[in-house]
Backbone as JSON Lines, residues from 0, in Angstrom:
{"i":0,"aa":"M","n":[-67.36,57.73,6.51],"ca":[-66.83,57.07,5.34],"c":[-67.32,57.79,4.1]}
{"i":1,"aa":"A","n":[-66.5,57.87,3.1],"ca":[-66.84,58.57,1.88],"c":[-67.98,57.84,1.16]}
{"i":2,"aa":"A","n":[-68.59,58.55,0.21],"ca":[-69.72,57.95,-0.51],"c":[-69.33,56.68,-1.23]}
{"i":3,"aa":"S","n":[-68.11,56.61,-1.74],"ca":[-67.69,55.4,-2.45],"c":[-67.24,54.31,-1.49]}
{"i":4,"aa":"G","n":[-67.11,54.62,-0.21],"ca":[-66.62,53.65,0.77],"c":[-67.45,52.39,0.86]}
{"i":5,"aa":"P","n":[-68.76,52.51,1.14],"ca":[-69.58,51.3,1.24],"c":[-69.63,50.53,-0.08]}
{"i":6,"aa":"R","n":[-69.67,51.27,-1.18],"ca":[-69.69,50.59,-2.48],"c":[-68.38,49.86,-2.71]}
{"i":7,"aa":"G","n":[-67.27,50.5,-2.36],"ca":[-65.96,49.86,-2.5],"c":[-65.83,48.64,-1.6]}
{"i":8,"aa":"A","n":[-66.35,48.77,-0.38],"ca":[-66.31,47.64,0.56],"c":[-67.19,46.5,0.05]}
{"i":9,"aa":"R","n":[-68.34,46.85,-0.52],"ca":[-69.23,45.83,-1.07],"c":[-68.57,45.1,-2.23]}
{"i":10,"aa":"I","n":[-67.91,45.86,-3.1],"ca":[-67.23,45.25,-4.24],"c":[-66.09,44.36,-3.76]}
{"i":11,"aa":"A","n":[-65.32,44.86,-2.78],"ca":[-64.18,44.09,-2.28],"c":[-64.62,42.79,-1.61]}
{"i":12,"aa":"T","n":[-65.64,42.87,-0.75],"ca":[-66.1,41.66,-0.08],"c":[-66.72,40.69,-1.08]}
{"i":13,"aa":"G","n":[-67.46,41.23,-2.04],"ca":[-68.08,40.38,-3.06],"c":[-67.05,39.68,-3.93]}
{"i":14,"aa":"L","n":[-66.05,40.44,-4.39],"ca":[-65.0,39.83,-5.21],"c":[-64.22,38.77,-4.44]}
{"i":15,"aa":"A","n":[-63.94,39.05,-3.17],"ca":[-63.21,38.08,-2.35],"c":[-64.04,36.81,-2.17]}
{"i":16,"aa":"A","n":[-65.34,36.97,-1.93],"ca":[-66.22,35.8,-1.77],"c":[-66.24,34.96,-3.04]}
{"i":17,"aa":"V","n":[-66.38,35.61,-4.19],"ca":[-66.42,34.87,-5.46],"c":[-65.08,34.22,-5.75]}
{"i":18,"aa":"A","n":[-63.98,34.92,-5.5],"ca":[-62.65,34.35,-5.75],"c":[-62.42,33.11,-4.9]}
{"i":19,"aa":"L","n":[-62.79,33.17,-3.63],"ca":[-62.64,32.0,-2.76],"c":[-63.57,30.87,-3.18]}
{"i":20,"aa":"A","n":[-64.77,31.22,-3.64],"ca":[-65.7,30.2,-4.14],"c":[-65.1,29.5,-5.36]}
{"i":21,"aa":"V","n":[-64.46,30.26,-6.23],"ca":[-63.81,29.66,-7.41],"c":[-62.7,28.72,-6.96]}
{"i":22,"aa":"A","n":[-61.9,29.12,-5.97],"ca":[-60.82,28.26,-5.48],"c":[-61.36,26.95,-4.93]}
{"i":23,"aa":"V","n":[-62.43,27.02,-4.15],"ca":[-63.05,25.8,-3.61],"c":[-63.6,24.95,-4.75]}
{"i":24,"aa":"A","n":[-64.25,25.6,-5.71],"ca":[-64.85,24.88,-6.84],"c":[-63.79,24.17,-7.68]}
{"i":25,"aa":"V","n":[-62.67,24.83,-7.89],"ca":[-61.6,24.21,-8.67],"c":[-61.08,22.96,-7.96]}
{"i":26,"aa":"H","n":[-60.92,23.06,-6.65],"ca":[-60.45,21.89,-5.9],"c":[-61.49,20.77,-5.91]}
{"i":27,"aa":"A","n":[-62.75,21.15,-5.72],"ca":[-63.82,20.14,-5.65],"c":[-64.13,19.54,-7.01]}
{"i":28,"aa":"G","n":[-64.1,20.33,-8.06],"ca":[-64.52,19.86,-9.36],"c":[-63.4,19.51,-10.3]}
{"i":29,"aa":"A","n":[-62.24,19.2,-9.75],"ca":[-61.07,18.92,-10.58],"c":[-61.27,17.74,-11.52]}
{"i":30,"aa":"E","n":[-62.11,16.8,-11.16],"ca":[-62.31,15.62,-11.99],"c":[-63.3,15.86,-13.12]}
{"i":31,"aa":"G","n":[-64.04,16.95,-13.07],"ca":[-64.99,17.27,-14.13],"c":[-66.34,16.63,-13.9]}
{"i":32,"aa":"G","n":[-67.16,16.6,-14.94],"ca":[-68.47,15.96,-14.88],"c":[-69.47,16.71,-14.04]}
{"i":33,"aa":"L","n":[-70.37,15.95,-13.44],"ca":[-71.44,16.51,-12.64],"c":[-70.92,17.26,-11.41]}
{"i":34,"aa":"V","n":[-69.83,16.76,-10.84],"ca":[-69.25,17.42,-9.66],"c":[-68.77,18.82,-10.04]}
{"i":35,"aa":"A","n":[-68.1,18.95,-11.17],"ca":[-67.62,20.25,-11.62],"c":[-68.79,21.17,-11.93]}
{"i":36,"aa":"A","n":[-69.84,20.62,-12.52],"ca":[-71.03,21.43,-12.82],"c":[-71.69,21.93,-11.54]}
{"i":37,"aa":"T","n":[-71.75,21.08,-10.53],"ca":[-72.33,21.48,-9.24],"c":[-71.49,22.57,-8.59]}
{"i":38,"aa":"A","n":[-70.17,22.4,-8.64],"ca":[-69.27,23.41,-8.08],"c":[-69.41,24.73,-8.83]}
{"i":39,"aa":"A","n":[-69.5,24.66,-10.16],"ca":[-69.67,25.87,-10.96],"c":[-71.0,26.56,-10.65]}
{"i":40,"aa":"A","n":[-72.04,25.77,-10.46],"ca":[-73.34,26.34,-10.08],"c":[-73.24,27.05,-8.73]}
{"i":41,"aa":"G","n":[-72.48,26.47,-7.81],"ca":[-72.27,27.12,-6.52],"c":[-71.6,28.47,-6.67]}
{"i":42,"aa":"V","n":[-70.59,28.54,-7.53],"ca":[-69.91,29.81,-7.78],"c":[-70.87,30.82,-8.4]}
{"i":43,"aa":"L","n":[-71.65,30.38,-9.37],"ca":[-72.6,31.29,-10.01],"c":[-73.64,31.81,-9.02]}
{"i":44,"aa":"L","n":[-74.07,30.97,-8.11],"ca":[-75.02,31.4,-7.1],"c":[-74.4,32.43,-6.14]}
{"i":45,"aa":"I","n":[-73.16,32.21,-5.76],"ca":[-72.46,33.18,-4.91],"c":[-72.33,34.51,-5.65]}
{"i":46,"aa":"A","n":[-71.92,34.45,-6.92],"ca":[-71.79,35.67,-7.72],"c":[-73.15,36.36,-7.86]}
{"i":47,"aa":"G","n":[-74.19,35.58,-8.08],"ca":[-75.53,36.16,-8.17],"c":[-75.95,36.82,-6.87]}
{"i":48,"aa":"A","n":[-75.62,36.22,-5.76],"ca":[-75.96,36.8,-4.46],"c":[-75.28,38.15,-4.28]}
{"i":49,"aa":"V","n":[-74.02,38.22,-4.69],"ca":[-73.25,39.45,-4.55],"c":[-73.82,40.54,-5.46]}
{"i":50,"aa":"V","n":[-74.11,40.19,-6.7],"ca":[-74.6,41.17,-7.66],"c":[-76.01,41.64,-7.31]}
{"i":51,"aa":"L","n":[-76.87,40.69,-6.96],"ca":[-78.28,41.0,-6.71],"c":[-78.57,41.4,-5.26]}
{"i":52,"aa":"G","n":[-77.61,41.13,-4.36],"ca":[-77.83,41.44,-2.95],"c":[-78.85,40.53,-2.29]}
{"i":53,"aa":"R","n":[-78.85,39.26,-2.65],"ca":[-79.82,38.28,-2.14],"c":[-79.11,37.23,-1.29]}
{"i":54,"aa":"S","n":[-79.36,37.24,0.01],"ca":[-78.68,36.31,0.91],"c":[-79.06,34.84,0.69]}
{"i":55,"aa":"P","n":[-80.29,34.49,0.3],"ca":[-80.56,33.06,0.08],"c":[-79.66,32.44,-1.0]}
{"i":56,"aa":"L","n":[-79.23,33.25,-1.95],"ca":[-78.34,32.73,-2.98],"c":[-76.97,32.34,-2.41]}
{"i":57,"aa":"V","n":[-76.53,33.04,-1.38],"ca":[-75.27,32.66,-0.72],"c":[-75.44,31.27,-0.11]}
{"i":58,"aa":"T","n":[-76.56,31.06,0.55],"ca":[-76.82,29.76,1.18],"c":[-76.81,28.65,0.15]}
{"i":59,"aa":"W","n":[-77.52,28.85,-0.95],"ca":[-77.58,27.83,-1.99],"c":[-76.23,27.63,-2.68]}
{"i":60,"aa":"G","n":[-75.49,28.7,-2.85],"ca":[-74.15,28.58,-3.43],"c":[-73.22,27.78,-2.54]}
{"i":61,"aa":"L","n":[-73.28,28.04,-1.24],"ca":[-72.47,27.26,-0.29],"c":[-72.86,25.8,-0.32]}
{"i":62,"aa":"L","n":[-74.16,25.54,-0.41],"ca":[-74.63,24.16,-0.48],"c":[-74.07,23.46,-1.73]}
{"i":63,"aa":"G","n":[-74.08,24.15,-2.86],"ca":[-73.53,23.57,-4.09],"c":[-72.04,23.28,-3.97]}
{"i":64,"aa":"L","n":[-71.29,24.22,-3.42],"ca":[-69.85,24.02,-3.25],"c":[-69.56,22.88,-2.28]}
{"i":65,"aa":"A","n":[-70.27,22.86,-1.16],"ca":[-70.06,21.8,-0.16],"c":[-70.47,20.44,-0.71]}
{"i":66,"aa":"A","n":[-71.55,20.38,-1.46],"ca":[-72.0,19.11,-2.04],"c":[-70.97,18.58,-3.04]}
{"i":67,"aa":"A","n":[-70.45,19.47,-3.86],"ca":[-69.44,19.06,-4.84],"c":[-68.2,18.52,-4.12]}
{"i":68,"aa":"Y","n":[-67.79,19.2,-3.08],"ca":[-66.61,18.75,-2.33],"c":[-66.89,17.42,-1.63]}
{"i":69,"aa":"A","n":[-68.08,17.27,-1.07],"ca":[-68.43,16.02,-0.38],"c":[-68.42,14.84,-1.35]}
{"i":70,"aa":"V","n":[-68.94,15.04,-2.55],"ca":[-68.93,13.97,-3.55],"c":[-67.5,13.62,-3.94]}
{"i":71,"aa":"T","n":[-66.66,14.63,-4.05],"ca":[-65.24,14.39,-4.36],"c":[-64.59,13.55,-3.27]}
{"i":72,"aa":"L","n":[-64.9,13.86,-2.01],"ca":[-64.33,13.1,-0.9],"c":[-64.83,11.67,-0.87]}
{"i":73,"aa":"A","n":[-66.09,11.47,-1.24],"ca":[-66.68,10.13,-1.2],"c":[-65.96,9.18,-2.16]}
{"i":74,"aa":"G","n":[-65.42,9.7,-3.22],"ca":[-64.75,8.85,-4.19],"c":[-63.27,8.63,-3.93]}
{"i":75,"aa":"E","n":[-62.75,9.25,-2.89],"ca":[-61.31,9.16,-2.61],"c":[-61.05,8.3,-1.37]}
{"i":76,"aa":"P","n":[-60.04,7.45,-1.44],"ca":[-59.66,6.73,-0.23],"c":[-58.86,7.65,0.69]}
{"i":77,"aa":"G","n":[-59.0,7.45,1.96],"ca":[-58.22,8.24,2.91],"c":[-58.81,9.62,3.15]}
{"i":78,"aa":"V","n":[-57.97,10.51,3.64],"ca":[-58.38,11.84,4.04],"c":[-57.75,12.86,3.1]}
{"i":79,"aa":"D","n":[-58.51,13.87,2.71],"ca":[-57.97,14.94,1.87],"c":[-57.22,15.92,2.77]}
{"i":80,"aa":"G","n":[-55.94,16.04,2.55],"ca":[-55.12,16.94,3.35],"c":[-55.48,18.4,3.19]}
{"i":81,"aa":"A","n":[-56.17,18.73,2.12],"ca":[-56.57,20.12,1.89],"c":[-57.9,20.47,2.54]}
{"i":82,"aa":"S","n":[-58.53,19.53,3.21],"ca":[-59.86,19.81,3.77],"c":[-59.88,20.97,4.77]}
{"i":83,"aa":"P","n":[-58.84,21.2,5.6],"ca":[-58.88,22.4,6.45],"c":[-58.91,23.69,5.63]}
{"i":84,"aa":"L","n":[-58.19,23.7,4.51],"ca":[-58.22,24.88,3.64],"c":[-59.58,25.05,2.99]}
{"i":85,"aa":"V","n":[-60.18,23.96,2.55],"ca":[-61.51,24.02,1.94],"c":[-62.53,24.5,2.97]}
{"i":86,"aa":"A","n":[-62.46,23.96,4.18],"ca":[-63.4,24.37,5.23],"c":[-63.25,25.85,5.55]}
{"i":87,"aa":"T","n":[-62.03,26.31,5.67],"ca":[-61.78,27.72,5.93],"c":[-62.24,28.57,4.75]}
{"i":88,"aa":"G","n":[-62.01,28.08,3.55],"ca":[-62.47,28.78,2.36],"c":[-63.98,28.93,2.33]}
{"i":89,"aa":"L","n":[-64.69,27.86,2.67],"ca":[-66.15,27.92,2.71],"c":[-66.64,28.89,3.79]}
{"i":90,"aa":"L","n":[-65.97,28.89,4.93],"ca":[-66.31,29.84,5.99],"c":[-66.15,31.27,5.5]}
{"i":91,"aa":"L","n":[-65.03,31.55,4.84],"ca":[-64.79,32.89,4.34],"c":[-65.75,33.27,3.21]}
{"i":92,"aa":"V","n":[-66.08,32.32,2.34],"ca":[-67.07,32.59,1.29],"c":[-68.38,33.02,1.94]}
{"i":93,"aa":"A","n":[-68.8,32.29,2.95],"ca":[-70.06,32.61,3.63],"c":[-70.0,34.0,4.27]}
{"i":94,"aa":"E","n":[-68.98,34.24,5.05],"ca":[-68.89,35.51,5.78],"c":[-68.77,36.7,4.82]}
{"i":95,"aa":"L","n":[-67.9,36.58,3.82],"ca":[-67.72,37.68,2.88],"c":[-68.94,37.85,1.98]}
{"i":96,"aa":"G","n":[-69.55,36.75,1.57],"ca":[-70.75,36.83,0.74],"c":[-71.9,37.52,1.48]}
{"i":97,"aa":"Y","n":[-72.14,37.09,2.72],"ca":[-73.21,37.72,3.5],"c":[-72.88,39.17,3.82]}
{"i":98,"aa":"W","n":[-71.62,39.47,4.06],"ca":[-71.21,40.84,4.33],"c":[-71.49,41.72,3.1]}
{"i":99,"aa":"S","n":[-71.16,41.23,1.93],"ca":[-71.42,41.97,0.7],"c":[-72.91,42.21,0.51]}
{"i":100,"aa":"V","n":[-73.71,41.19,0.76],"ca":[-75.17,41.33,0.65],"c":[-75.67,42.36,1.67]}
{"i":101,"aa":"E","n":[-75.13,42.3,2.87],"ca":[-75.52,43.25,3.91],"c":[-75.19,44.69,3.49]}
{"i":102,"aa":"L","n":[-74.02,44.87,2.88],"ca":[-73.63,46.2,2.43],"c":[-74.51,46.7,1.29]}
{"i":103,"aa":"A","n":[-75.1,45.79,0.53],"ca":[-76.01,46.2,-0.54],"c":[-77.27,46.84,0.03]}
{"i":104,"aa":"A","n":[-77.66,46.42,1.21],"ca":[-78.89,46.93,1.82],"c":[-78.62,48.1,2.76]}
{"i":105,"aa":"T","n":[-77.36,48.42,2.99],"ca":[-76.99,49.44,3.95],"c":[-76.54,50.7,3.22]}
{"i":106,"aa":"A","n":[-76.92,51.81,3.73],"ca":[-76.51,53.08,3.13],"c":[-75.03,53.35,3.36]}
{"i":107,"aa":"R","n":[-74.53,52.97,4.54],"ca":[-73.1,53.2,4.83],"c":[-72.63,52.31,5.96]}
{"i":108,"aa":"E","n":[-71.32,52.17,6.04],"ca":[-70.7,51.42,7.12],"c":[-69.5,52.22,7.61]}
{"i":109,"aa":"E","n":[-69.41,52.4,8.89],"ca":[-68.29,53.14,9.46],"c":[-66.99,52.4,9.2]}
{"i":110,"aa":"A","n":[-65.94,53.15,8.9],"ca":[-64.64,52.55,8.6],"c":[-64.12,51.76,9.79]}
{"i":111,"aa":"A","n":[-64.29,52.28,10.99],"ca":[-63.79,51.58,12.18],"c":[-64.52,50.25,12.37]}
{"i":112,"aa":"V","n":[-65.81,50.22,12.1],"ca":[-66.58,48.98,12.22],"c":[-66.1,47.97,11.17]}
{"i":113,"aa":"A","n":[-65.88,48.44,9.95],"ca":[-65.41,47.55,8.88],"c":[-64.04,46.97,9.22]}
{"i":114,"aa":"V","n":[-63.16,47.78,9.77],"ca":[-61.82,47.3,10.13],"c":[-61.92,46.27,11.25]}
{"i":115,"aa":"R","n":[-62.73,46.55,12.27],"ca":[-62.9,45.58,13.36],"c":[-63.48,44.27,12.84]}
{"i":116,"aa":"R","n":[-64.44,44.39,11.95],"ca":[-65.06,43.19,11.39],"c":[-64.06,42.4,10.56]}
{"i":117,"aa":"L","n":[-63.25,43.08,9.8],"ca":[-62.23,42.41,8.99],"c":[-61.19,41.72,9.86]}
{"i":118,"aa":"V","n":[-60.77,42.37,10.92],"ca":[-59.8,41.77,11.86],"c":[-60.43,40.54,12.52]}
{"i":119,"aa":"A","n":[-61.68,40.66,12.95],"ca":[-62.36,39.52,13.58],"c":[-62.51,38.37,12.59]}
{"i":120,"aa":"L","n":[-62.8,38.68,11.34],"ca":[-62.93,37.65,10.32],"c":[-61.59,36.95,10.08]}
{"i":121,"aa":"G","n":[-60.51,37.72,10.06],"ca":[-59.18,37.12,9.92],"c":[-58.85,36.2,11.08]}
{"i":122,"aa":"A","n":[-59.17,36.64,12.28],"ca":[-58.92,35.81,13.46],"c":[-59.78,34.55,13.43]}
{"i":123,"aa":"L","n":[-61.03,34.7,13.03],"ca":[-61.93,33.55,12.92],"c":[-61.4,32.55,11.9]}
{"i":124,"aa":"A","n":[-60.95,33.04,10.75],"ca":[-60.43,32.14,9.72],"c":[-59.17,31.42,10.21]}
{"i":125,"aa":"A","n":[-58.3,32.15,10.89],"ca":[-57.08,31.53,11.41],"c":[-57.42,30.47,12.45]}
{"i":126,"aa":"A","n":[-58.35,30.78,13.35],"ca":[-58.75,29.8,14.37],"c":[-59.4,28.58,13.73]}
{"i":127,"aa":"A","n":[-60.25,28.81,12.73],"ca":[-60.9,27.69,12.05],"c":[-59.87,26.81,11.35]}
{"i":128,"aa":"L","n":[-58.88,27.42,10.72],"ca":[-57.85,26.66,10.04],"c":[-57.03,25.82,11.03]}
{"i":129,"aa":"V","n":[-56.68,26.42,12.14],"ca":[-55.91,25.69,13.16],"c":[-56.74,24.53,13.72]}
{"i":130,"aa":"L","n":[-57.99,24.79,14.08],"ca":[-58.83,23.73,14.63],"c":[-59.09,22.62,13.61]}
{"i":131,"aa":"A","n":[-59.37,23.0,12.37],"ca":[-59.63,21.98,11.35],"c":[-58.38,21.15,11.09]}
{"i":132,"aa":"T","n":[-57.22,21.78,11.09],"ca":[-55.97,21.04,10.91],"c":[-55.74,20.1,12.08]}
{"i":133,"aa":"F","n":[-56.04,20.56,13.28],"ca":[-55.86,19.72,14.46],"c":[-56.8,18.52,14.41]}
{"i":134,"aa":"V","n":[-58.05,18.75,14.03],"ca":[-59.02,17.65,13.93],"c":[-58.57,16.67,12.86]}
{"i":135,"aa":"L","n":[-58.12,17.18,11.71],"ca":[-57.64,16.31,10.64],"c":[-56.44,15.5,11.11]}
{"i":136,"aa":"S","n":[-55.53,16.13,11.82],"ca":[-54.36,15.42,12.35],"c":[-54.78,14.33,13.33]}
{"i":137,"aa":"A","n":[-55.77,14.63,14.13],"ca":[-56.24,13.64,15.1],"c":[-56.87,12.44,14.4]}
{"i":138,"aa":"T","n":[-57.49,12.66,13.24],"ca":[-58.1,11.54,12.52],"c":[-57.06,10.65,11.86]}
{"i":139,"aa":"A","n":[-55.88,11.18,11.66],"ca":[-54.83,10.39,11.01],"c":[-54.2,9.39,11.98]}
{"i":140,"aa":"V","n":[-54.38,9.59,13.27],"ca":[-53.81,8.69,14.27],"c":[-54.75,7.49,14.43]}
{"i":141,"aa":"P","n":[-54.23,6.27,14.36],"ca":[-55.09,5.09,14.53],"c":[-55.78,5.1,15.9]}
{"i":142,"aa":"L","n":[-57.03,4.68,15.92],"ca":[-57.77,4.69,17.17],"c":[-57.16,3.82,18.25]}
{"i":143,"aa":"S","n":[-56.48,2.79,17.86],"ca":[-55.91,1.89,18.85],"c":[-54.59,2.41,19.42]}
{"i":144,"aa":"S","n":[-54.14,3.59,19.0],"ca":[-52.83,4.07,19.41],"c":[-52.74,4.37,20.91]}
{"i":145,"aa":"S","n":[-53.65,5.17,21.43],"ca":[-53.62,5.43,22.87],"c":[-54.86,6.17,23.29]}
{"i":146,"aa":"T","n":[-55.13,6.08,24.56],"ca":[-56.27,6.78,25.12],"c":[-56.05,8.29,25.08]}
{"i":147,"aa":"I","n":[-54.82,8.72,25.25],"ca":[-54.51,10.15,25.23],"c":[-54.85,10.74,23.86]}
{"i":148,"aa":"W","n":[-54.43,10.07,22.78],"ca":[-54.73,10.59,21.44],"c":[-56.23,10.57,21.17]}
{"i":149,"aa":"N","n":[-56.92,9.58,21.67],"ca":[-58.38,9.56,21.52],"c":[-59.01,10.76,22.24]}
{"i":150,"aa":"A","n":[-58.53,11.04,23.44],"ca":[-59.05,12.18,24.19],"c":[-58.74,13.49,23.48]}
{"i":151,"aa":"V","n":[-57.56,13.61,22.93],"ca":[-57.18,14.82,22.19],"c":[-58.11,15.0,20.98]}
{"i":152,"aa":"G","n":[-58.38,13.93,20.26],"ca":[-59.28,14.01,19.11],"c":[-60.69,14.41,19.5]}
{"i":153,"aa":"I","n":[-61.17,13.84,20.59],"ca":[-62.51,14.18,21.07],"c":[-62.57,15.64,21.51]}
{"i":154,"aa":"L","n":[-61.53,16.1,22.2],"ca":[-61.49,17.51,22.63],"c":[-61.42,18.44,21.43]}
{"i":155,"aa":"A","n":[-60.67,18.07,20.4],"ca":[-60.59,18.9,19.19],"c":[-61.95,18.99,18.51]}
{"i":156,"aa":"A","n":[-62.63,17.87,18.4],"ca":[-63.97,17.88,17.8],"c":[-64.93,18.72,18.63]}
{"i":157,"aa":"A","n":[-64.84,18.6,19.96],"ca":[-65.7,19.39,20.83],"c":[-65.39,20.88,20.69]}
{"i":158,"aa":"A","n":[-64.11,21.23,20.53],"ca":[-63.74,22.63,20.35],"c":[-64.31,23.19,19.05]}
{"i":159,"aa":"V","n":[-64.3,22.39,17.99],"ca":[-64.88,22.83,16.73],"c":[-66.38,23.05,16.89]}
{"i":160,"aa":"L","n":[-67.06,22.13,17.55],"ca":[-68.5,22.29,17.78],"c":[-68.8,23.5,18.65]}
{"i":161,"aa":"A","n":[-67.96,23.75,19.66],"ca":[-68.15,24.92,20.52],"c":[-67.96,26.21,19.73]}
{"i":162,"aa":"L","n":[-66.98,26.21,18.84],"ca":[-66.74,27.38,18.0],"c":[-67.94,27.63,17.08]}
{"i":163,"aa":"I","n":[-68.47,26.58,16.49],"ca":[-69.63,26.72,15.62],"c":[-70.83,27.25,16.41]}
{"i":164,"aa":"A","n":[-71.04,26.71,17.61],"ca":[-72.16,27.17,18.45],"c":[-71.97,28.63,18.83]}
{"i":165,"aa":"R","n":[-70.75,29.01,19.15],"ca":[-70.47,30.41,19.53],"c":[-70.72,31.33,18.34]}
{"i":166,"aa":"L","n":[-70.29,30.93,17.17],"ca":[-70.49,31.75,15.99],"c":[-71.98,31.89,15.67]}
{"i":167,"aa":"A","n":[-72.72,30.83,15.81],"ca":[-74.16,30.89,15.56],"c":[-74.83,31.81,16.56]}
{"i":168,"aa":"R","n":[-74.42,31.74,17.79],"ca":[-74.98,32.61,18.82],"c":[-74.59,34.06,18.55]}
{"i":169,"aa":"G","n":[-73.37,34.29,18.09],"ca":[-72.9,35.64,17.76],"c":[-73.67,36.23,16.62]}
{"i":170,"aa":"Q","n":[-74.04,35.43,15.62],"ca":[-74.84,35.91,14.5],"c":[-76.2,36.38,14.99]}
{"i":171,"aa":"D","n":[-76.83,35.63,15.89],"ca":[-78.12,36.03,16.42],"c":[-78.01,37.33,17.19]}
{"i":172,"aa":"D","n":[-76.94,37.49,17.98],"ca":[-76.74,38.71,18.76],"c":[-76.49,39.91,17.87]}
{"i":173,"aa":"S","n":[-75.77,39.73,16.77],"ca":[-75.42,40.85,15.91],"c":[-76.6,41.34,15.07]}
{"i":174,"aa":"T","n":[-77.64,40.52,14.92],"ca":[-78.79,40.94,14.12],"c":[-79.83,41.68,14.95]}
{"i":175,"aa":"R","n":[-79.68,41.66,16.26],"ca":[-80.63,42.37,17.12],"c":[-80.29,43.85,17.15]}
{"i":176,"aa":"R","n":[-81.32,44.65,17.24],"ca":[-81.12,46.1,17.4],"c":[-80.92,46.37,18.9]}
{"i":177,"aa":"P","n":[-80.22,47.47,19.22],"ca":[-79.97,47.77,20.64],"c":[-81.23,47.84,21.48]}
{"i":178,"aa":"E","n":[-82.33,48.32,20.91],"ca":[-83.55,48.43,21.7],"c":[-84.2,47.08,21.98]}
{"i":179,"aa":"E","n":[-83.77,46.01,21.25],"ca":[-84.35,44.67,21.45],"c":[-83.67,43.92,22.58]}
{"i":180,"aa":"T","n":[-82.5,44.34,23.0],"ca":[-81.77,43.6,24.03],"c":[-82.17,44.0,25.41]}
């Protein structure tokens, strides 16, 4: 990869993470007040993480965005139809933010590795969106409707938990060096 490659990839992943954080913040903080301030703080923390190359700031930024969105949901009756998009957005903010921070500490990244990672991230986001939409759809069905729908909802929730567990396990595997395995 050319000398500007890793820097360009870092800028691209960082800008994408911040742009998605802004989108989540706008949705979460639409009412203004403390919720909007919390969402804005989350965006600033994500931007700080990208600029400074500090991964703990990504974590705190995600916490701010998620907290703002949770408070927004607490004040609303019913289910937010946009929650699968928000969840997928938060997933992408995390992955792109951490990727940008990782690139700040790395001298270079092979183009083929970056492409594979980008394709995997796209597939992960698509799968997360489908599963979150399915879970949301299952919650819209009254519990007394049928045993089959209850089973479908439980299986959807279990699939989401399995995906989260798999992703967490994959993160641990990807941080190990070949000589450690």
